[in-house]
Amino acid sequence: MIEPGEEARPGAVIEFNSSVLAAFVQEWGGEPVKLPKVGDDPSLLKQALRRAVEQNHVVAIIAGSSAGEHDFTAEIIAEEGELLVHGIDVMPGKPAVLGIVGGKPAIGIPGYPVSAIVVAREILQPVVGRLLGSGPHRVPVVRATVPKKIPSHLGLEEFVRVTLGRVGARLVAVPLGRGAGVITTMVHADGFLRIPTLVEGINAGEEAEIELLRPLDEIDNTILCTGSHDLSIGVLEDRLKLSYPELKIAATNVGSLGGLLALQRGETHIAGTHLLDPDTGAYNVPDIKRTIPALPVVLIHLVQREQGLLVRRGNP
């Protein structure tokens, strides 16, 4: 593990979870104290835990909370105090550890970055708020239409990252990647959609409550682009930000036809399409007229690209 700013090397992982959690604690009114990293050695971890408990009101141990060979967080909390819970019905964030050491809360934070953020918001914040006397942090909530089905697991409360955009009078919530380690989704996320424990998912077209991660005025400046994927969308957003830094493009890849149908349902501002009509040899126009004949649209030729297969020389 290396600190942000250190020279990267093969096999090294940048440790940024502590910086994220420290920023959260500061935002909630607490005073974060970052202690030196400790290796996967139970005796060293116990010593570090004792020092942390002596010097602080709450202790958060990052990583080591799962059930792997080198995951010792639950073990050292149990030996140094009382282990209350190992594993919660939340995704991402299931391996969290809760305990009491020296009369103070000790929380095992999962190492995967999105899991760490969810556990910090759901468990660490209420603890900090209780100690400060400020209570739970109130998160602004809005209702938004979900354009695509989101399946979920029964028995787990799932926190789905979404990006939001306003199409006409309604907000649209587009789900992002769901991996616990995909930290880039938190950069693009405008909010969390909670799927309750006893619900198997959200159907396409349903309205859902979204807990906001950024102000609504920023969300109103989001351009939703749904349809076929193309690298030029990212290039276009970079160019756009040079002149209009307040604007954001949120791209969702559902294929050309899916993009046209999203336009028809009022779920996107732009649809990326590259559909070839086999009868006429023309691109896009025949399919647009067939699929959304009554919808007034403007067709803009953005890029021309070549596609093919890369094979080893001599094959065939």
C-alpha positions as a Python dict, from the first residue, in 0.01 Angstrom:
ca = {
    (1, 'M'): (0, 0, 0),
    (2, 'I'): (134, 342, -94),
    (3, 'E'): (14, 692, -12),
    (4, 'P'): (-136, 923, -276),
    (5, 'G'): (148, 1109, -446),
    (6, 'E'): (405, 833, -397),
    (7, 'E'): (567, 688, -706),
    (8, 'A'): (363, 396, -838),
    (9, 'R'): (533, 59, -880),
    (10, 'P'): (418, -287, -991),
    (11, 'G'): (195, -451, -730),
    (12, 'A'): (144, -130, -532),
    (13, 'V'): (-206, -11, -442),
    (14, 'I'): (-280, 351, -357),
    (15, 'E'): (-439, 378, -10),
    (16, 'F'): (-705, 648, -43),
    (17, 'N'): (-986, 508, 174),
    (18, 'S'): (-850, 683, 483),
    (19, 'S'): (-847, 1020, 301),
    (20, 'V'): (-1209, 971, 191),
    (21, 'L'): (-1321, 873, 543),
    (22, 'A'): (-1128, 1162, 698),
    (23, 'A'): (-1307, 1405, 465),
    (24, 'F'): (-1643, 1254, 565),
    (25, 'V'): (-1567, 1287, 938),
    (26, 'Q'): (-1460, 1649, 891),
    (27, 'E'): (-1780, 1720, 697),
    (28, 'W'): (-1986, 1569, 980),
    (29, 'G'): (-1818, 1794, 1239),
    (30, 'G'): (-1564, 1550, 1380),
    (31, 'E'): (-1184, 1568, 1392),
    (32, 'P'): (-1026, 1288, 1186),
    (33, 'V'): (-697, 1136, 1302),
    (34, 'K'): (-514, 923, 1045),
    (35, 'L'): (-276, 671, 1202),
    (36, 'P'): (11, 488, 1027),
    (37, 'K'): (-64, 176, 824),
    (38, 'V'): (-16, -162, 995),
    (39, 'G'): (61, -490, 820),
    (40, 'D'): (-137, -815, 847),
    (41, 'D'): (12, -909, 1184),
    (42, 'P'): (-240, -969, 1468),
    (43, 'S'): (-1, -860, 1745),
    (44, 'L'): (87, -533, 1568),
    (45, 'L'): (-279, -472, 1489),
    (46, 'K'): (-374, -520, 1855),
    (47, 'Q'): (-108, -271, 1966),
    (48, 'A'): (-231, -17, 1711),
    (49, 'L'): (-593, -73, 1820),
    (50, 'R'): (-506, -13, 2187),
    (51, 'R'): (-327, 314, 2102),
    (52, 'A'): (-615, 427, 1881),
    (53, 'V'): (-872, 355, 2154),
    (54, 'E'): (-669, 550, 2412),
    (55, 'Q'): (-641, 858, 2190),
    (56, 'N'): (-982, 875, 2016),
    (57, 'H'): (-1358, 851, 2073),
    (58, 'V'): (-1424, 616, 1779),
    (59, 'V'): (-1190, 377, 1596),
    (60, 'A'): (-1238, 280, 1231),
    (61, 'I'): (-1017, -2, 1103),
    (62, 'I'): (-995, -5, 725),
    (63, 'A'): (-972, -347, 552),
    (64, 'G'): (-923, -690, 707),
    (65, 'S'): (-1296, -725, 777),
    (66, 'S'): (-1374, -1013, 541),
    (67, 'A'): (-1311, -1385, 600),
    (68, 'G'): (-979, -1429, 421),
    (69, 'E'): (-658, -1578, 557),
    (70, 'H'): (-514, -1235, 638),
    (71, 'D'): (-835, -1065, 760),
    (72, 'F'): (-793, -1010, 1135),
    (73, 'T'): (-1020, -715, 1219),
    (74, 'A'): (-1305, -918, 1374),
    (75, 'E'): (-1055, -1137, 1561),
    (76, 'I'): (-863, -852, 1725),
    (77, 'I'): (-1181, -664, 1821),
    (78, 'A'): (-1316, -982, 1984),
    (79, 'E'): (-990, -1036, 2176),
    (80, 'E'): (-949, -673, 2284),
    (81, 'G'): (-1314, -603, 2361),
    (82, 'E'): (-1656, -725, 2250),
    (83, 'L'): (-1744, -827, 1894),
    (84, 'L'): (-2107, -732, 1831),
    (85, 'V'): (-2155, -800, 1460),
    (86, 'H'): (-1946, -945, 1178),
    (87, 'G'): (-2138, -905, 853),
    (88, 'I'): (-2440, -688, 777),
    (89, 'D'): (-2722, -726, 522),
    (90, 'V'): (-2596, -444, 302),
    (91, 'M'): (-2445, -451, -47),
    (92, 'P'): (-2183, -324, -101),
    (93, 'G'): (-2047, -332, 254),
    (94, 'K'): (-2154, -676, 379),
    (95, 'P'): (-1824, -768, 560),
    (96, 'A'): (-1845, -474, 806),
    (97, 'V'): (-1745, -538, 1169),
    (98, 'L'): (-1900, -369, 1474),
    (99, 'G'): (-1764, -393, 1826),
    (100, 'I'): (-1676, -219, 2152),
    (101, 'V'): (-1316, -183, 2272),
    (102, 'G'): (-1233, 4, 2592),
    (103, 'G'): (-1591, 129, 2606),
    (104, 'K'): (-1559, 293, 2264),
    (105, 'P'): (-1708, 201, 1924),
    (106, 'A'): (-1472, 5, 1699),
    (107, 'I'): (-1586, -31, 1337),
    (108, 'G'): (-1427, -256, 1077),
    (109, 'I'): (-1458, -83, 740),
    (110, 'P'): (-1434, -307, 429),
    (111, 'G'): (-1136, -239, 205),
    (112, 'Y'): (-1327, -213, -123),
    (113, 'P'): (-1372, 163, -172),
    (114, 'V'): (-1745, 175, -249),
    (115, 'S'): (-1812, -64, 42),
    (116, 'A'): (-1608, 167, 264),
    (117, 'I'): (-1815, 469, 158),
    (118, 'V'): (-2148, 292, 218),
    (119, 'V'): (-2045, 164, 563),
    (120, 'A'): (-1909, 507, 657),
    (121, 'R'): (-2237, 675, 560),
    (122, 'E'): (-2465, 415, 718),
    (123, 'I'): (-2273, 323, 1036),
    (124, 'L'): (-1985, 559, 1110),
    (125, 'Q'): (-2186, 879, 1055),
    (126, 'P'): (-2466, 794, 1303),
    (127, 'V'): (-2201, 707, 1563),
    (128, 'V'): (-2018, 1037, 1509),
    (129, 'G'): (-2350, 1224, 1511),
    (130, 'R'): (-2453, 1058, 1838),
    (131, 'L'): (-2125, 1153, 2006),
    (132, 'L'): (-2152, 1512, 1880),
    (133, 'G'): (-2518, 1535, 1979),
    (134, 'S'): (-2615, 1629, 1624),
    (135, 'G'): (-2802, 1310, 1537),
    (136, 'P'): (-2811, 1134, 1200),
    (137, 'H'): (-2703, 1331, 895),
    (138, 'R'): (-3008, 1434, 690),
    (139, 'V'): (-2960, 1350, 323),
    (140, 'P'): (-3170, 1532, 58),
    (141, 'V'): (-3401, 1289, -124),
    (142, 'V'): (-3571, 1323, -464),
    (143, 'R'): (-3792, 1094, -670),
    (144, 'A'): (-3675, 989, -1015),
    (145, 'T'): (-3780, 751, -1292),
    (146, 'V'): (-3559, 445, -1343),
    (147, 'P'): (-3534, 376, -1720),
    (148, 'K'): (-3403, 20, -1703),
    (149, 'K'): (-3474, -279, -1481),
    (150, 'I'): (-3241, -319, -1182),
    (151, 'P'): (-3245, -674, -1039),
    (152, 'S'): (-3136, -721, -678),
    (153, 'H'): (-3080, -998, -421),
    (154, 'L'): (-3342, -1078, -159),
    (155, 'G'): (-3205, -1049, 192),
    (156, 'L'): (-2966, -761, 119),
    (157, 'E'): (-3032, -388, 121),
    (158, 'E'): (-2854, -271, -193),
    (159, 'F'): (-2717, 76, -259),
    (160, 'V'): (-2714, 137, -635),
    (161, 'R'): (-2514, 433, -764),
    (162, 'V'): (-2706, 641, -1017),
    (163, 'T'): (-2648, 945, -1234),
    (164, 'L'): (-2939, 1186, -1265),
    (165, 'G'): (-3063, 1410, -1543),
    (166, 'R'): (-3374, 1617, -1598),
    (167, 'V'): (-3561, 1540, -1920),
    (168, 'G'): (-3850, 1781, -1952),
    (169, 'A'): (-4024, 1802, -1616),
    (170, 'R'): (-3903, 1474, -1466),
    (171, 'L'): (-3581, 1341, -1320),
    (172, 'V'): (-3432, 1025, -1470),
    (173, 'A'): (-3199, 799, -1265),
    (174, 'V'): (-2958, 592, -1474),
    (175, 'P'): (-2783, 308, -1281),
    (176, 'L'): (-2403, 293, -1289),
    (177, 'G'): (-2165, -1, -1241),
    (178, 'R'): (-2235, -200, -925),
    (179, 'G'): (-1896, -349, -829),
    (180, 'A'): (-1775, -277, -474),
    (181, 'G'): (-1433, -177, -605),
    (182, 'V'): (-1541, 45, -896),
    (183, 'I'): (-1450, 378, -736),
    (184, 'T'): (-1490, 570, -1065),
    (185, 'T'): (-1867, 519, -1036),
    (186, 'M'): (-1861, 735, -722),
    (187, 'V'): (-1700, 1014, -925),
    (188, 'H'): (-1991, 1005, -1171),
    (189, 'A'): (-2269, 923, -922),
    (190, 'D'): (-2528, 1187, -834),
    (191, 'G'): (-2701, 971, -575),
    (192, 'F'): (-2779, 634, -418),
    (193, 'L'): (-3092, 432, -492),
    (194, 'R'): (-3173, 202, -197),
    (195, 'I'): (-3332, -131, -284),
    (196, 'P'): (-3489, -268, 39),
    (197, 'T'): (-3401, -610, 178),
    (198, 'L'): (-3727, -780, 76),
    (199, 'V'): (-3747, -634, -276),
    (200, 'E'): (-3604, -823, -574),
    (201, 'G'): (-3534, -511, -777),
    (202, 'I'): (-3678, -208, -953),
    (203, 'N'): (-3875, -242, -1276),
    (204, 'A'): (-3810, -23, -1579),
    (205, 'G'): (-4027, 289, -1567),
    (206, 'E'): (-4075, 279, -1188),
    (207, 'E'): (-4019, 583, -970),
    (208, 'A'): (-3774, 547, -683),
    (209, 'E'): (-3628, 762, -407),
    (210, 'I'): (-3272, 881, -466),
    (211, 'E'): (-3044, 1004, -186),
    (212, 'L'): (-2852, 1294, -338),
    (213, 'L'): (-2473, 1312, -337),
    (214, 'R'): (-2458, 1650, -511),
    (215, 'P'): (-2684, 1960, -534),
    (216, 'L'): (-2985, 1961, -765),
    (217, 'D'): (-2859, 2263, -961),
    (218, 'E'): (-2558, 2057, -1072),
    (219, 'I'): (-2786, 1770, -1173),
    (220, 'D'): (-2995, 2007, -1386),
    (221, 'N'): (-2680, 2067, -1593),
    (222, 'T'): (-2642, 1698, -1684),
    (223, 'I'): (-2691, 1588, -2046),
    (224, 'L'): (-2811, 1227, -2069),
    (225, 'C'): (-2676, 1034, -2367),
    (226, 'T'): (-2823, 686, -2413),
    (227, 'G'): (-2763, 436, -2692),
    (228, 'S'): (-2465, 295, -2877),
    (229, 'H'): (-2128, 333, -2711),
    (230, 'D'): (-1853, 535, -2875),
    (231, 'L'): (-1525, 667, -2735),
    (232, 'S'): (-1599, 1003, -2898),
    (233, 'I'): (-1858, 1075, -2626),
    (234, 'G'): (-1581, 1100, -2367),
    (235, 'V'): (-1376, 1321, -2599),
    (236, 'L'): (-1682, 1539, -2658),
    (237, 'E'): (-1736, 1582, -2282),
    (238, 'D'): (-1372, 1684, -2232),
    (239, 'R'): (-1406, 1947, -2506),
    (240, 'L'): (-1740, 2064, -2367),
    (241, 'K'): (-1594, 2121, -2019),
    (242, 'L'): (-1330, 2357, -2161),
    (243, 'S'): (-1603, 2606, -2255),
    (244, 'Y'): (-1884, 2501, -2019),
    (245, 'P'): (-1729, 2348, -1703),
    (246, 'E'): (-2068, 2332, -1531),
    (247, 'L'): (-2205, 2081, -1786),
    (248, 'K'): (-2171, 1703, -1765),
    (249, 'I'): (-2248, 1424, -2013),
    (250, 'A'): (-2376, 1102, -1857),
    (251, 'A'): (-2352, 820, -2113),
    (252, 'T'): (-2538, 489, -2084),
    (253, 'N'): (-2469, 210, -2329),
    (254, 'V'): (-2785, 20, -2428),
    (255, 'G'): (-2734, -18, -2803),
    (256, 'S'): (-2863, 192, -3092),
    (257, 'L'): (-3223, 70, -3082),
    (258, 'G'): (-3233, 106, -2703),
    (259, 'G'): (-3125, 468, -2743),
    (260, 'L'): (-3406, 545, -2990),
    (261, 'L'): (-3663, 387, -2758),
    (262, 'A'): (-3524, 588, -2464),
    (263, 'L'): (-3581, 904, -2668),
    (264, 'Q'): (-3938, 797, -2733),
    (265, 'R'): (-4001, 735, -2361),
    (266, 'G'): (-3855, 1072, -2264),
    (267, 'E'): (-3563, 919, -2073),
    (268, 'T'): (-3269, 1082, -2252),
    (269, 'H'): (-3162, 1400, -2430),
    (270, 'I'): (-2941, 1234, -2693),
    (271, 'A'): (-2939, 886, -2848),
    (272, 'G'): (-2626, 740, -3007),
    (273, 'T'): (-2714, 527, -3309),
    (274, 'H'): (-2539, 352, -3601),
    (275, 'L'): (-2805, 129, -3756),
    (276, 'L'): (-2757, 0, -4112),
    (277, 'D'): (-3071, -70, -4314),
    (278, 'P'): (-3001, -387, -4519),
    (279, 'D'): (-3261, -302, -4785),
    (280, 'T'): (-3137, 46, -4875),
    (281, 'G'): (-2779, 42, -4743),
    (282, 'A'): (-2853, 369, -4561),
    (283, 'Y'): (-2752, 439, -4203),
    (284, 'N'): (-2990, 547, -3927),
    (285, 'V'): (-3262, 736, -4120),
    (286, 'P'): (-3476, 431, -4215),
    (287, 'D'): (-3460, 291, -3859),
    (288, 'I'): (-3539, 627, -3702),
    (289, 'K'): (-3845, 665, -3925),
    (290, 'R'): (-3954, 310, -3846),
    (291, 'T'): (-3892, 316, -3471),
    (292, 'I'): (-3995, 669, -3367),
    (293, 'P'): (-4198, 802, -3663),
    (294, 'A'): (-4399, 1057, -3464),
    (295, 'L'): (-4111, 1196, -3257),
    (296, 'P'): (-3951, 1519, -3389),
    (297, 'V'): (-3573, 1465, -3380),
    (298, 'V'): (-3260, 1610, -3537),
    (299, 'L'): (-3000, 1368, -3676),
    (300, 'I'): (-2641, 1490, -3631),
    (301, 'H'): (-2348, 1311, -3794),
    (302, 'L'): (-2096, 1305, -3508),
    (303, 'V'): (-1817, 1073, -3623),
    (304, 'Q'): (-1725, 819, -3887),
    (305, 'R'): (-1540, 512, -3766),
    (306, 'E'): (-1384, 196, -3898),
    (307, 'Q'): (-1442, -137, -3728),
    (308, 'G'): (-1276, -471, -3783),
    (309, 'L'): (-1092, -764, -3631),
    (310, 'L'): (-732, -760, -3509),
    (311, 'V'): (-555, -1090, -3579),
    (312, 'R'): (-196, -1210, -3571),
    (313, 'R'): (-8, -1154, -3896),
    (314, 'G'): (-45, -1457, -4123),
    (315, 'N'): (-376, -1566, -3964),
    (316, 'P'): (-531, -1643, -4199),
}
